[in-house]
Amino acid sequence: MYQRIRDLREDKDLTQAQMGSILSCSQRVYSNYERGDIDIPTAILIKLADFHQVSIDYLLERTTNPKINE
């Protein structure tokens, strides 16, 4: 389960359906991403990181620092 992806979505008061629309996927596919039932494609990870303005490592819980290294 990708808790941070869910938390970031909920912090913005967005539904899974709305995030699916932003990412050009269905609510069901997005839900599968959050639950970790399917791997998140690289292009989607980039879109999520850009949308939430955090690093991909932060999304994947590899760091507690949300800042993007440039």
XYZ file of N, CA and C in Angstrom:
210
model
N 0.840 -1.189 0.000
C 0.000 0.000 0.000
C 0.879 1.244 0.000
N 0.493 2.205 -0.796
C 1.214 3.473 -0.880
C 0.447 4.515 -0.070
N 0.681 4.517 1.223
C -0.045 5.393 2.139
C 0.172 6.867 1.816
N 1.392 7.224 1.418
C 1.658 8.647 1.132
C 0.851 9.148 -0.046
N 0.698 8.318 -1.057
C -0.081 8.729 -2.224
C -1.526 8.981 -1.802
N -2.034 8.109 -0.959
C -3.394 8.298 -0.454
C -3.480 9.544 0.422
N -2.521 9.704 1.331
C -2.536 10.862 2.228
C -2.466 12.177 1.462
N -1.602 12.245 0.460
C -1.477 13.472 -0.332
C -2.779 13.783 -1.062
N -3.417 12.744 -1.598
C -4.707 12.935 -2.276
C -5.751 13.458 -1.293
N -5.813 12.833 -0.136
C -6.808 13.239 0.860
C -6.520 14.635 1.403
N -5.244 15.009 1.501
C -4.895 16.364 1.952
C -5.463 17.428 1.017
N -5.611 17.073 -0.259
C -6.160 18.006 -1.240
C -7.671 17.817 -1.405
N -8.272 16.970 -0.566
C -9.713 16.688 -0.628
C -10.151 16.212 -2.008
N -9.347 15.347 -2.612
C -9.681 14.785 -3.915
C -10.137 13.343 -3.756
N -11.063 12.935 -4.603
C -11.499 11.542 -4.622
C -10.567 10.736 -5.522
N -10.672 9.427 -5.411
C -9.891 8.572 -6.309
C -10.310 8.798 -7.754
N -11.577 9.032 -7.982
C -12.064 9.296 -9.343
C -11.454 10.579 -9.901
N -11.358 11.607 -9.065
C -10.749 12.859 -9.520
C -9.269 12.659 -9.843
N -8.559 11.910 -9.005
C -7.143 11.648 -9.285
C -6.997 10.810 -10.546
N -7.898 9.862 -10.726
C -7.869 9.080 -11.956
C -8.020 9.959 -13.177
N -8.923 10.919 -13.090
C -9.122 11.854 -14.197
C -7.861 12.680 -14.449
N -7.234 13.153 -13.386
C -5.993 13.932 -13.515
C -4.897 13.109 -14.172
N -4.861 11.820 -13.838
C -3.806 10.931 -14.350
C -4.222 10.188 -15.617
N -5.416 10.456 -16.116
C -5.944 9.797 -17.321
C -6.070 8.287 -17.140
N -6.611 7.891 -15.993
C -6.895 6.484 -15.754
C -8.223 6.394 -15.006
N -8.731 5.209 -14.858
C -10.009 5.039 -14.156
C -9.810 5.099 -12.644
N -10.916 5.265 -11.939
C -10.869 5.253 -10.480
C -10.367 3.906 -9.993
N -10.784 2.847 -10.642
C -10.379 1.492 -10.240
C -8.864 1.307 -10.376
N -8.300 1.763 -11.475
C -6.848 1.649 -11.665
C -6.121 2.476 -10.614
N -6.601 3.701 -10.387
C -5.963 4.540 -9.375
C -6.044 3.886 -7.998
N -7.189 3.319 -7.673
C -7.345 2.620 -6.399
C -6.335 1.477 -6.285
N -6.128 0.755 -7.368
C -5.141 -0.326 -7.378
C -3.734 0.211 -7.129
N -3.424 1.392 -7.652
C -2.121 2.017 -7.379
C -1.977 2.288 -5.886
N -2.977 2.925 -5.298
C -2.912 3.267 -3.869
C -2.758 2.024 -2.992
N -3.465 0.976 -3.328
C -3.414 -0.249 -2.531
C -2.158 -1.066 -2.800
N -1.434 -0.731 -3.861
C -0.238 -1.484 -4.203
C -0.560 -2.788 -4.898
N -1.777 -2.914 -5.412
C -2.169 -4.138 -6.107
C -1.495 -4.269 -7.463
N -1.178 -3.137 -8.084
C -0.433 -3.146 -9.347
C 0.695 -2.128 -9.249
N 1.762 -2.397 -9.988
C 2.887 -1.469 -10.010
C 2.472 -0.169 -10.697
N 2.962 0.923 -10.165
C 2.671 2.233 -10.747
C 3.682 2.496 -11.855
N 3.214 2.710 -13.087
C 4.140 2.989 -14.186
C 4.944 4.263 -13.921
N 6.138 4.300 -14.457
C 7.030 5.447 -14.260
C 6.368 6.755 -14.667
N 5.683 6.772 -15.790
C 5.031 8.008 -16.256
C 3.995 8.499 -15.245
N 3.279 7.586 -14.603
C 2.282 7.961 -13.601
C 2.967 8.467 -12.340
N 4.061 7.817 -11.941
C 4.819 8.294 -10.777
C 5.297 9.725 -10.987
N 5.766 10.012 -12.176
C 6.234 11.367 -12.487
C 5.074 12.350 -12.409
N 3.919 11.982 -12.978
C 2.749 12.863 -12.913
C 2.319 13.103 -11.468
N 2.316 12.032 -10.660
C 1.936 12.177 -9.254
C 2.900 13.094 -8.510
N 4.195 12.883 -8.720
C 5.199 13.705 -8.043
C 5.067 15.170 -8.464
N 4.887 15.398 -9.755
C 4.729 16.771 -10.246
C 3.457 17.404 -9.686
N 2.362 16.658 -9.678
C 1.090 17.184 -9.188
C 1.186 17.575 -7.713
N 1.807 16.712 -6.914
C 1.901 16.962 -5.475
C 3.154 17.762 -5.094
N 4.002 18.024 -6.070
C 5.247 18.783 -5.872
C 6.125 18.137 -4.799
N 6.325 16.834 -4.946
C 7.201 16.067 -4.059
C 8.077 15.158 -4.919
N 9.070 14.568 -4.278
C 9.941 13.649 -5.015
C 9.280 12.278 -5.149
N 9.715 11.533 -6.138
C 9.224 10.166 -6.307
C 9.661 9.312 -5.127
N 10.858 9.525 -4.626
C 11.308 8.782 -3.444
C 10.374 9.016 -2.261
N 9.873 10.215 -2.122
C 8.916 10.511 -1.048
C 7.613 9.739 -1.267
N 7.126 9.728 -2.497
C 5.901 8.992 -2.799
C 6.043 7.516 -2.452
N 7.218 6.962 -2.735
C 7.450 5.533 -2.533
C 7.963 5.211 -1.139
N 7.967 6.213 -0.275
C 8.361 6.079 1.128
C 9.809 5.618 1.295
N 10.668 6.077 0.369
C 12.098 5.802 0.482
C 12.807 6.893 1.266
N 12.108 7.995 1.522
C 12.641 9.102 2.293
C 11.479 9.802 2.997
N 11.819 10.517 4.043
C 10.798 11.325 4.720
C 10.856 12.783 4.261
N 11.808 13.090 3.392
C 11.986 14.439 2.869
C 11.202 14.585 1.560
N 10.159 15.415 1.555
C 9.354 15.539 0.330
C 9.993 16.402 -0.760
N 11.078 17.100 -0.450
C 11.670 18.027 -1.411
C 12.259 17.307 -2.599
N 12.153 17.966 -3.732
C 12.677 17.433 -4.986
C 14.127 17.877 -5.115
N 15.017 16.934 -5.387
C 16.421 17.268 -5.630
C 16.570 17.706 -7.077
N 17.162 18.849 -7.251
C 17.351 19.353 -8.618
C 18.798 19.305 -9.009
